[in-house]
Amino acid sequence: MAQPVEISIAAASRKVTVPTGLFINNEFVPSVDSNELIQCINPATEEVICSVVAGSVADIDRAVAAARAAYNTTWGKNVGPLERARLLHRLADLMERDRDTLAELESLNNGKPVRVARDFDIGDSIGCLRYYAGWADKITGQTIEVDNKTKLAFTRHDPIGVCGQIIPWNYPINMWAWKVAPALACGCTIVMKPSEITPLTALKLSELIVEAGFPPGVVNTVPSLGSVGGAALAAHPDVDKVAFTGSTVTGRKIMEAAAKSNLKKASPERALLAILEQVSLELGGKSPHIVFASADLEQAANWAALGILYNTGQDCTAGSRLFVQDTVYDKFISILVSKAKEIVVGNGFDEKTSGGPVVSKMQYDKVWSYIESGKQEGAKVILGGQKRAGKGFFVDPTIFTDVRPDMKIVRDEIFGPVLAVAKFSTEEEAVKLANDTSYGLGAGLHSKDADQCMRVSSALEAGTVWVNQYNLLYNNVPFGGKKQSGIGRELGSYALEEYTSVKAVHWNFGEKLDWPF
Amino acid sequence: MPSTFEYTWDTPVYKGKTSFSTGLFIGGKFVDGSNGTTIDVINPATGKVITKIAEGTPKDVDLAVAAAHKAFETSWGLKCPGSERGRLLSKLADLMEEHNDEYAALEALDNGKTFNWAKNADLGLSIGTIRYYAGWADKVHGSTIETGEDKLNYTRHEPIGVVGQIIPWNFPLMMLAWKIGPALATGNAIVLKPSEFTPLTALLTAKLIQEAGFPPGVVNIVNGYGSTVGQAISEHMAIEKVAFTGSTLVGRKVMEASAKSNLKKVTLELGGKSPSIVFDDADLNVAVNWAAHGIYFNHGQTCCAGSRIFVHEKIYDAFLEKFTAKSKSLKVGDPFATDSFQGPQVSEIQFNRVMGYIESGKQEGATLHLGGHRIGNEGYYISPTIFTDTKPDMRIVREEIFGPVGVVIKFKDDDDIIHQANDTVYGLAAAVFTTNVNRAIKTAHALHAGTVWVNCSNTLYANVPFGGYKQSGIGRELGEYALDNYTAVKAIQINLT
């Protein structure tokens, strides 16, 4: 095992070679002690694409050792900022060059439309690499006046060290870029564990790491089961920081493992800080989307549809609870339903497709069980809610109305194209309903009343508030959750804080210490 | 139609060619000057004309400002997102890198510095500066500021608009990069006047700016004389900021013109008479090598040249002996020879000026310890020169010579040296040589200089700021600090009640 396989992408008349080994020290290698494989499934056809090596705990050890060795010799403080920037730009250039192939591979493994993968996922990823390349030589500390006659005090923003990075399956390439770019810009080395559901593009991107010229060990890629590789990274005594995006259940485990091992810095997006807060079973993102009476209803419907249907609802900030002001409710709902009906859900290689299947059988079953629970708990289905016949994990846009706050479809994160809609009459009521969740990742509001926009955006308990839009992110604007949706921020200058460790230097050049003091 | 300059090199260090228009670059096009006149460009290694370039006039400055203003209002400024501005700057850096050696040869031909220095020093920092500011373009942040729940207060760092930039002849390409990098990253449109002595690398850059795809009018290059084009830029009512690097004398004129016209913002990078200070506990070899670099680099034509070399009396003789040997070892010759360290001074005017200072040194009674003469009889070559036994009031000690002429002065203790080093109207840089780091820090903190080098001299990085105290200038270039020169802060206070 660990040999590259050739995959045929019939729809694009292309053959792509995909490495299947673990990527450690710039080489693709078999597992050191295991014959386990991970099967990669095409969610549109339910067929096996190929199998890749599943990393074991010993493989994680090996990868961490490689990352540490690189940190101590060719990376970390041994590589200058201009070189880090140059390599990140080179990586971006290579991603640009291989854009089409990567988009097709992403669609094959994840299901999202090829054109969306190419233009958005990969486009934003290339931008992310270039954005952080620009930061590499701008990571400055402070000089601080303490006593000009005797002391010099300053800070250094050192790289934090060896970073474990665990990424999800909903935006495989984009989440890879969000993690890799700031870590490398700051001088950290990486052991990346891509999702076992979608490891292929992470492996393919590892080839570009070599081609770009990164020294061996700087980036290592170990596909592995979360309970094996993810757990091993989180508990590893020689990993300085673990960055996690994914399911809340696993996120909590990451935090626990980190607390128990070396108090490594853990910033799981959407995970619970078990040490300080009450455990809750309702975790993740359940972002509210509010439409006020003064909104441009046509536009608001576009954004609301985008908010729940983009990426087939498999988005941590999916606007999955929609609150519509009563005076415009009927009109808005009818516009929304017609918008949702225009979305073509199908095979990612079809140019007409706007949404693909959900990523796996497990997700498919989970989403359908929520739809069933919605029906059983008495919500009204006004769109969708019917399974398709045939192959592929397809879930069509589904809208529930007449929901109550205690329903599972209103409280739990579904992670599919399933929207729960409720009415409100006053602004206060809308804000209260919106904030009635343990999550706090995203929120959106539509209103032409500027003062209302200000008041409501200030009151909403979310790490990102969209005003008269939804979903759109920029590499230079930070992103992350409040409450139980996460700790820390990605993107923007803020991500640099996650990958640097501040050292304060107090330099005495004039004070003599009297003794005894 | 402006003519095209074509040149082919067949030299020991470089074989290659260049080709670009000699016109003014206005509104994305190369055009003749409105008077139809030209300026001769001289090769200082031979004294002969290389080519003629179009001469700009105040009328051409008006046209350039109009083009810049139009670009700013339509396709640049905040109409163009920072990520796009960054992309264009990165592209320009890539193109410059493709033409790296051609640029170095062109700079050596036009300015007289050696090809090797141009290639290894000037080009690296020029391209690096463009890349550095490309990275800032989408990171120009304002702040949100809390006063209370009833207000939303925030600042925007907006581009100023049309900015004027006037650059010198000592590092033509590098000075251009230092200017356009931060200005473009922050979204300004530019009217730039290269030095009439060294316009060629600016014209090649205009060609690459066009090729990179900057919208027309974003960068305009108007060659011409200081008294016409430079003055027109300084007093233009529609230019809201001017950045000037050059002599303190001309810097004053720029500032006066601003005061008399529209109070445009002014930043200045002016002259220097920077001290190199060698303490008795210095590593002598380190000190000698860097002190020599400090005064002879770029033939002494550097604003931050370490032109006053202070040596502790205990090691004075030992230092002087080694420093003299080092100075003698520097080869002066053809910029395109493989072993030349130093080429000619940039022009006849500069040559005469430096020789005039050497003469004044002799007449005021200093000891001409080394050099002091022309080399050869073609080209403006001056030998590395050392004066000793000087007095603080001598012209060669007080005034900026801008040539390969160092004065070596004895000092006795730390207080004495701080006083002597700071005894100048200038304050651009200083270099301190000592193996005692505490002493280095204390001395660095006491010197009135914008850059203090410790155990090195004249090294620069795109991300470390540079600029002068006192009459050496106003404002800082390079680093994040340069962004302040090209942004206007607007505070917005929104009442939420």
CSV table of C-alpha atoms in Angstrom, one decimal, chain A residues 1 31 33-38 52-56 225:
chain,number,residue,atom,x,y,z
A,1,MET,CA,0.0,0.0,0.0
A,31,SER,CA,1.9,2.9,7.9
A,33,ASP,CA,2.5,-0.8,12.0
A,34,SER,CA,-0.9,-1.1,10.5
A,35,ASN,CA,-2.6,-2.5,7.4
A,36,GLU,CA,-5.8,-0.5,7.9
A,37,LEU,CA,-7.2,1.4,5.0
A,38,ILE,CA,-9.7,4.2,4.6
A,52,VAL,CA,-5.8,5.4,1.3
A,53,VAL,CA,-3.6,4.3,4.2
A,54,ALA,CA,-5.2,4.9,7.6
A,55,GLY,CA,-2.6,6.4,10.0
A,56,SER,CA,-2.1,4.7,13.4
A,225,LEU,CA,-9.9,8.0,12.0
